[in-house]
Short mmCIF file of C-alpha atoms in Angstrom, two decimals:
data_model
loop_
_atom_site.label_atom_id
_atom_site.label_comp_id
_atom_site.label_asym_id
_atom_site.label_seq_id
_atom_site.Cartn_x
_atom_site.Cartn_y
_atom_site.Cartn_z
CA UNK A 1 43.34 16.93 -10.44
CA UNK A 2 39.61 16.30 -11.60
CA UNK A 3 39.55 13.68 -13.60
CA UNK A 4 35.63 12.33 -15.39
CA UNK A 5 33.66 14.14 -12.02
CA UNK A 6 36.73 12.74 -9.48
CA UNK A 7 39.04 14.89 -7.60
CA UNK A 8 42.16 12.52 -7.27
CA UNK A 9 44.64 13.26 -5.30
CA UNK A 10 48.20 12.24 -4.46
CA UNK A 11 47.40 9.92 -1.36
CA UNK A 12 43.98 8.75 -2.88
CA UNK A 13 42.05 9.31 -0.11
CA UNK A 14 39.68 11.44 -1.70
CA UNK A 15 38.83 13.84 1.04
CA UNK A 16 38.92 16.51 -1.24
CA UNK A 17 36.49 14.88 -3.58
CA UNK A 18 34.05 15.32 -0.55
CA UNK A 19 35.09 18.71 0.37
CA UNK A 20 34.06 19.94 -3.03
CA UNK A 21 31.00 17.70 -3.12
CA UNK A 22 29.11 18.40 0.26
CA UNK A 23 28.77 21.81 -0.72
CA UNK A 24 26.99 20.48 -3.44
CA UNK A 25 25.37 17.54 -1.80
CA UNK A 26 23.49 20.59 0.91
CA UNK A 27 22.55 22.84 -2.19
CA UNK A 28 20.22 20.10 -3.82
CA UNK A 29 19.27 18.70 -0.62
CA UNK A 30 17.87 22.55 0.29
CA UNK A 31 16.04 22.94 -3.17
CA UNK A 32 14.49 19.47 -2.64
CA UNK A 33 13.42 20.27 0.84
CA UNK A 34 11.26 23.10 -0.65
CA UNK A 35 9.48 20.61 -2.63
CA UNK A 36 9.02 18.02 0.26
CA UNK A 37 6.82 19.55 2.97
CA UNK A 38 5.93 17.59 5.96
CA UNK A 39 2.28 18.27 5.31
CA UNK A 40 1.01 17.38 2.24
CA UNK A 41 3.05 17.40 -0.90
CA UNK A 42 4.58 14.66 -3.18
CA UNK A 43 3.94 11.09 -2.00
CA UNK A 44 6.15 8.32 -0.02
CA UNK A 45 7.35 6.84 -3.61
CA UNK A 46 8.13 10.67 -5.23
CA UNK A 47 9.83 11.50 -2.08
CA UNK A 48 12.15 8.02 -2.17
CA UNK A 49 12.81 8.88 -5.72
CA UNK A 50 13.89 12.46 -4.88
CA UNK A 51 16.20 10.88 -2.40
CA UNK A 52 17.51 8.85 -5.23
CA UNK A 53 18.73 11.88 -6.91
CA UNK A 54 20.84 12.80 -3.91
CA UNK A 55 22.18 9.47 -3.73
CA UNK A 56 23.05 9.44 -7.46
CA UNK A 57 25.01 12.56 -7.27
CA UNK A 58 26.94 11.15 -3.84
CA UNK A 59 27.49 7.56 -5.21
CA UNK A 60 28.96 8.44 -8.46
CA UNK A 61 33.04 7.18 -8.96
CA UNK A 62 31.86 5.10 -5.56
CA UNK A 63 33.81 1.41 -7.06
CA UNK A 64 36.79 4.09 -6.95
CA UNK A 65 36.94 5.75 -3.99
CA UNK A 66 34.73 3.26 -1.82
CA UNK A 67 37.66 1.32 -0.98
CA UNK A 68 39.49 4.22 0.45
CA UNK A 69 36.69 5.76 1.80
CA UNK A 70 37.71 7.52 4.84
CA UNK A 71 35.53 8.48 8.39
CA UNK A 72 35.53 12.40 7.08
CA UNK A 73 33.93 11.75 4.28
CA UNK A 74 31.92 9.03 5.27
CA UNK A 75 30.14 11.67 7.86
CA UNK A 76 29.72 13.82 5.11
CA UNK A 77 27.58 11.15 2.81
CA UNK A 78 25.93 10.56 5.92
CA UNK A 79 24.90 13.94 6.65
CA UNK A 80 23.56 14.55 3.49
CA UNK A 81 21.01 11.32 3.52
CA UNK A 82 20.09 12.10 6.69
CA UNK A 83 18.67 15.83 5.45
CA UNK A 84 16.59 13.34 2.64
CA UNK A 85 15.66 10.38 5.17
CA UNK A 86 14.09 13.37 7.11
CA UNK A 87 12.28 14.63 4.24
CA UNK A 88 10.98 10.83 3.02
CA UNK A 89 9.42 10.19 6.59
CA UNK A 90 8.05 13.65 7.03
CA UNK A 91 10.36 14.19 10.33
CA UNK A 92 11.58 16.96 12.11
CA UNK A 93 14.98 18.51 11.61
CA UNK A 94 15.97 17.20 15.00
CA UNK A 95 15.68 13.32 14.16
CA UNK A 96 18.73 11.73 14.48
CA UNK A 97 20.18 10.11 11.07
CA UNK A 98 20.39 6.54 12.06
CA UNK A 99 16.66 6.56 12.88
CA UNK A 100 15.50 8.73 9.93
CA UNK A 101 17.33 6.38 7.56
CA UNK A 102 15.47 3.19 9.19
CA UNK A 103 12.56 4.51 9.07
CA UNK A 104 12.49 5.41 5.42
CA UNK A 105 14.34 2.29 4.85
CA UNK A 106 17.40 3.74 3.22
CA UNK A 107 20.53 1.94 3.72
CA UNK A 108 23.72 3.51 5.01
CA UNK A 109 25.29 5.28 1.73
CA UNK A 110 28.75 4.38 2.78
CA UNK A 111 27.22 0.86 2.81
CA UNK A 112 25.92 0.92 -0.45
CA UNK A 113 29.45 2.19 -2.03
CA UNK A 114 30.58 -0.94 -0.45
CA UNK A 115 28.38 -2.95 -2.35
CA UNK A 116 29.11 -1.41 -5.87
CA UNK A 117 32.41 -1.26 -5.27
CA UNK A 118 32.31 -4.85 -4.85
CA UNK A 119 30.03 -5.72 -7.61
CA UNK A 120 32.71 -3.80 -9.97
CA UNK A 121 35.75 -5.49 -8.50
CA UNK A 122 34.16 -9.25 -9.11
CA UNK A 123 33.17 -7.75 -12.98
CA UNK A 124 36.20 -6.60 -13.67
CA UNK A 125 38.04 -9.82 -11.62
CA UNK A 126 35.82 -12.00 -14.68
CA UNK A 127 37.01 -9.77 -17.72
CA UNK A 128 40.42 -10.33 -16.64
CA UNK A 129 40.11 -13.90 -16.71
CA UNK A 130 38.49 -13.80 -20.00
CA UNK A 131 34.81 -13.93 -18.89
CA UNK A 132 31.74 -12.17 -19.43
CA UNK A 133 29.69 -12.01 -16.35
CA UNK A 134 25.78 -12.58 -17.55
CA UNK A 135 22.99 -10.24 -15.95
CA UNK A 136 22.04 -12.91 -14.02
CA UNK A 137 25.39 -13.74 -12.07
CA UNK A 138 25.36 -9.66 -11.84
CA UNK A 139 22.34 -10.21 -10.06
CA UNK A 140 23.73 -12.81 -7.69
CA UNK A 141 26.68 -10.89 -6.75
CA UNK A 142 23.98 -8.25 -5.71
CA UNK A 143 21.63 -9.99 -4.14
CA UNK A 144 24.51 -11.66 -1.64
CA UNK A 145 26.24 -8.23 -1.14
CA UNK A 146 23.17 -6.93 -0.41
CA UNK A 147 22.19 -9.22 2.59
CA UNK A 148 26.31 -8.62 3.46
CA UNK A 149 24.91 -4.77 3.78
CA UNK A 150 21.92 -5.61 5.69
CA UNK A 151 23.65 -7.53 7.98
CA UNK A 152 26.32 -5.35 8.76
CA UNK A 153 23.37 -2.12 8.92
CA UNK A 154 21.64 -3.94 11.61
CA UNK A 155 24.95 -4.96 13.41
CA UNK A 156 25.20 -0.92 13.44
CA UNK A 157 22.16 -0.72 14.92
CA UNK A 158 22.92 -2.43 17.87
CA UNK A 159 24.33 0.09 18.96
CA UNK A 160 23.18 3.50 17.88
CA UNK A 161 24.35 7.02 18.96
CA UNK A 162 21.14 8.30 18.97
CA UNK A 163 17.52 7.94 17.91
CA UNK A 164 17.88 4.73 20.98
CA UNK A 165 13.81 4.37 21.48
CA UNK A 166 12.61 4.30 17.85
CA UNK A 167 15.38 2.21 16.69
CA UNK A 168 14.62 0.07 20.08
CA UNK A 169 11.31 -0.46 19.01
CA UNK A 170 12.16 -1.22 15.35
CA UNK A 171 15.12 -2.84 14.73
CA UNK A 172 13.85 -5.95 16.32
CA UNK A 173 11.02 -6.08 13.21
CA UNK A 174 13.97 -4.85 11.32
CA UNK A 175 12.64 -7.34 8.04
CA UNK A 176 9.73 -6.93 8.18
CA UNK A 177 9.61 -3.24 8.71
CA UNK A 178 11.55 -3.26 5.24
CA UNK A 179 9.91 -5.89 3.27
CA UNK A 180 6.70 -4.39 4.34
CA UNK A 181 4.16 -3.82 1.27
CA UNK A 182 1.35 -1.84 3.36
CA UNK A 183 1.55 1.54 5.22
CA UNK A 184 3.22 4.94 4.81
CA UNK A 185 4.24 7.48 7.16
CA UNK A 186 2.54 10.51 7.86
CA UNK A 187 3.99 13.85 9.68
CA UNK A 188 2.17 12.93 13.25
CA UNK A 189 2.60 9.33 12.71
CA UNK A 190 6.12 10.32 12.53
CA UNK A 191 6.19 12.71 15.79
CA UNK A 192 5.01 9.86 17.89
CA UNK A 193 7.49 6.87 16.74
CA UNK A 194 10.04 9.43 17.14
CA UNK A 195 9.14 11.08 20.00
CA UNK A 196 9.90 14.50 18.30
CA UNK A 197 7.30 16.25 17.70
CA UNK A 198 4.19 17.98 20.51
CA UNK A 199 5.31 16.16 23.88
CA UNK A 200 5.93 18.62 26.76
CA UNK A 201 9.30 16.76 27.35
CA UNK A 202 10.90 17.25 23.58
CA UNK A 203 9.38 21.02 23.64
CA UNK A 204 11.04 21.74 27.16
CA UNK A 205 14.02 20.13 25.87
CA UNK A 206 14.04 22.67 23.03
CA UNK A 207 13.20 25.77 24.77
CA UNK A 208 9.10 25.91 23.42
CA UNK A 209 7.89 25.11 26.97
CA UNK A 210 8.61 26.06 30.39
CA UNK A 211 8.58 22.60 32.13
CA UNK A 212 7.90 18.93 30.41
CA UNK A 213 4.35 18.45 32.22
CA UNK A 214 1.79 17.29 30.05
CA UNK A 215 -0.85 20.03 29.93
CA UNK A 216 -3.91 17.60 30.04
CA UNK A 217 -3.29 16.15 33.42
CA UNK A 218 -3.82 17.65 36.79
CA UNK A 219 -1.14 16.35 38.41
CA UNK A 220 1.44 17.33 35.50
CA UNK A 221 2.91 14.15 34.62
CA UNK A 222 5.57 14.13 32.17
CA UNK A 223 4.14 14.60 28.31
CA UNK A 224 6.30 11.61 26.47
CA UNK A 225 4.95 9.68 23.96
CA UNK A 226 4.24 6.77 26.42
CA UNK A 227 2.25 8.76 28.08
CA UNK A 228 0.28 10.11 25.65
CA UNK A 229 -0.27 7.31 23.57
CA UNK A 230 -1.45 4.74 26.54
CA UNK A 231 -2.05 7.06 30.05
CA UNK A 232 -3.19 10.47 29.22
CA UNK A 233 -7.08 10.41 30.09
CA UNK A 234 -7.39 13.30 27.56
CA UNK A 235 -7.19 10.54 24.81
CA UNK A 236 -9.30 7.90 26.08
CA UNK A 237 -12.02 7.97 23.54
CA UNK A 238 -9.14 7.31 20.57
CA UNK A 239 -7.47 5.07 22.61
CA UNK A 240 -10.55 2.55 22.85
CA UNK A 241 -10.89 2.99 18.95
CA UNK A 242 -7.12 1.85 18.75
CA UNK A 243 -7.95 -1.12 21.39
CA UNK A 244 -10.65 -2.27 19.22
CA UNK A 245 -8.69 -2.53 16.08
CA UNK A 246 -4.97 -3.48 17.97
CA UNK A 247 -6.23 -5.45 20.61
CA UNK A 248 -5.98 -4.58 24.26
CA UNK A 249 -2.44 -5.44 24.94
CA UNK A 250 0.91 -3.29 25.54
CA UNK A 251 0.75 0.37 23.64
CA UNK A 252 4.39 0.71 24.18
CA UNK A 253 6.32 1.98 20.93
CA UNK A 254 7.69 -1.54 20.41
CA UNK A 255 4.02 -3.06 20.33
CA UNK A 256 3.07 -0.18 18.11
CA UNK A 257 5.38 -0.94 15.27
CA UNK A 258 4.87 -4.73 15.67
CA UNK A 259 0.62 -4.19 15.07
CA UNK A 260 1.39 -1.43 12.09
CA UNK A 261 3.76 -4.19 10.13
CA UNK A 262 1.27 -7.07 11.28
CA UNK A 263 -1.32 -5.71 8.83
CA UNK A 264 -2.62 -2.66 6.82
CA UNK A 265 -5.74 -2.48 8.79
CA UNK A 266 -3.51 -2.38 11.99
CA UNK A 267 -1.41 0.27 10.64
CA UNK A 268 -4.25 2.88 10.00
CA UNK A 269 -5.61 2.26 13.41
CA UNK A 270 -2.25 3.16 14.68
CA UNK A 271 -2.18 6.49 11.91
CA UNK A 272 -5.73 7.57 12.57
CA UNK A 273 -4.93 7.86 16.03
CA UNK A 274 -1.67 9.74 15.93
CA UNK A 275 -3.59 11.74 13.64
CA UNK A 276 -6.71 12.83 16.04
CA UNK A 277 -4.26 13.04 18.84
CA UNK A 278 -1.33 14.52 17.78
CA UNK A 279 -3.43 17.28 15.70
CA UNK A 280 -5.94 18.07 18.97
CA UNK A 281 -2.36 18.57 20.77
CA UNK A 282 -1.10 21.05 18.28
CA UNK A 283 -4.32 22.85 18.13
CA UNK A 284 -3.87 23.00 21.92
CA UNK A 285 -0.88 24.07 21.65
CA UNK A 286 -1.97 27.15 19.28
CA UNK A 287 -4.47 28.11 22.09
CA UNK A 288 -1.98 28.34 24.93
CA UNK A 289 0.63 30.48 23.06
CA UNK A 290 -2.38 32.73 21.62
CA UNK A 291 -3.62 33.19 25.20
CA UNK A 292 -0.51 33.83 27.26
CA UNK A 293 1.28 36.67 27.74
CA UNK A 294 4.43 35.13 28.52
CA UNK A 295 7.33 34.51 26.09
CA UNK A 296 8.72 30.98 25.82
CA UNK A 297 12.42 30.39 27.11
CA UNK A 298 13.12 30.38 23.50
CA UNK A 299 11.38 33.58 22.37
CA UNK A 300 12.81 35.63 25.59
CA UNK A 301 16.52 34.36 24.41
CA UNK A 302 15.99 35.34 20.58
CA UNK A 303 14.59 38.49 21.58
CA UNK A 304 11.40 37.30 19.40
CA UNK A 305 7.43 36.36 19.85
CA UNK A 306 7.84 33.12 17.84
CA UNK A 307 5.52 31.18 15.92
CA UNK A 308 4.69 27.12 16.76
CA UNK A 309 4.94 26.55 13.25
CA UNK A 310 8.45 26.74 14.31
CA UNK A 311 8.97 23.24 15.55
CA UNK A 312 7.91 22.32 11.97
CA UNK A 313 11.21 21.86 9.44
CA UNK A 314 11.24 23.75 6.32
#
């Protein structure tokens, strides 16, 4: 029975509330991704908002079926923010939904069902004693259930499924990264906090190279992001511009994020560079396939010359 935009059923579990909504959920997700391109289009603040729309549509009844709120359909809320986490931080497809969501500083949706859920319950708890809660004990109840939720999101954390290195070199900032008033991220910054993006290791892992050697070294060393960002001789000249503004310390992921949230200054040091880098490694990148005759292990298994702009989500 569908009852004001809730499918109830006999065991109110509402699983097939979420059946009938994820369909719905992916549809608006896909139009919005058409309007959120990694490269250029709408700003960080237009893209949070668009992912405000999602959440609207998958939050709506939540002080009803919150309580109830099984691991099915919790996966599916969770799939769906993760398609708009991807599309606030300018990620690839192939960033893992706990990291996407810290990065854009979304909380867990199940989490946030939790919390007006619970903000109902204690309004509804005061009308039946006779009370009318005022805006400002609203507000309490809010602001305590929402350090409960960011408390239990970082307890998550602690042990992720996936995404380990960029929430490793977060979560310990995990405040300030959030609170933060300065920075936004850009499609390359994103590619090297993520390590997703033009590394030899993550395109051998996908099928867009033949082996994980970085392509600017003699010796072939692995291409990760540590070694681009703070070994790769290739990128020595940005790297002293980065030292100048950073300092000369640790260039490790972790002491990345720590100088980016330090200070705005600090954080366009860190952009600019993934910028010049990460670009001059795509444009590489361009070259090679342009010049070789040789299908990639991906190309000779779909039967198709692909295109590098490939690796790019829709």
């Amino acid at each position: 029975m569908k009852y004001l935009g809730l499918v109830l059923d006999s065991r109110w579990n509402f699983v097939e509330h979420f059946r009938r909504l994820a369909p719905k959920l992916e549809r608006t997700g896909a139009a919005l991704k058409r309007l959120l391109p990694n490269l250029g289009g709408p700003n960080a603040s237009c893209r949070r908002l668009y992912a405000g729309i999602v959440r609207s549509m998958a939050l709506y009844g939540a002080p009803v079926w919150a309580p109830n709120l099984m691991r099915r359909p919790a996966r599916a809320l969770l799939t769906s923010q993760r398609v708009m986490a991807i599309r606030v931080i300018r990620g690839y497809r192939t960033i893992s939904g706990e990291a996407a969501n810290l990065l854009a500083g979304l909380p867990p949706w199940d989490l946030e069902a939790k919390v007006l859920a619970r903000v109902f319950s204690l309004r509804a708890d005061a009308c039946r004693r006779g009370e009318t809660p005022l805006p400002r004990q609203i507000s309490v109840w809010r602001d305590e259930l929402r350090r409960d939720l960011m408390a239990e999101w970082q307890q998550r954390l602690s042990q992720p499924r996936a995404g380990l290195a960029v929430i490793a070199a977060v979560s310990p900032l995990f405040e300030e990264w959030l609170e933060r008033r300065h920075g936004v991220l850009t499609y390359r910054l994103t590619q090297v906090l993520t390590g997703h993006g033009s590394f030899g290791r993550f395109l051998f892992l996908i099928g867009r190279e033949e082996t994980p050697g970085c392509h600017h070294c003699e010796d072939r060393p692995e291409d990760t992001v540590e070694h681009t960002v703070a070994v790769c001789p290739a990128w020595a000249e940005h790297r002293q511009v980065l030292r100048d503004v950073v300092g000369d310390g640790d260039l490790s992921r972790p002491a990345l994020v720590q100088a980016m949230v330090r200070s705005e200054r600090d954080w366009d040091a860190v952009s600019s560079f993934c910028e010049a880098v990460m670009l001059a490694k795509e444009e590489a990148g361009r070259v090679r396939e342009q010049t070789s005759s040789r299908p990639s292990r991906r190309e000779r298994h779909s039967g198709r010359r692909g295109s590098r702009d490939d690796l790019r989500p829709p």
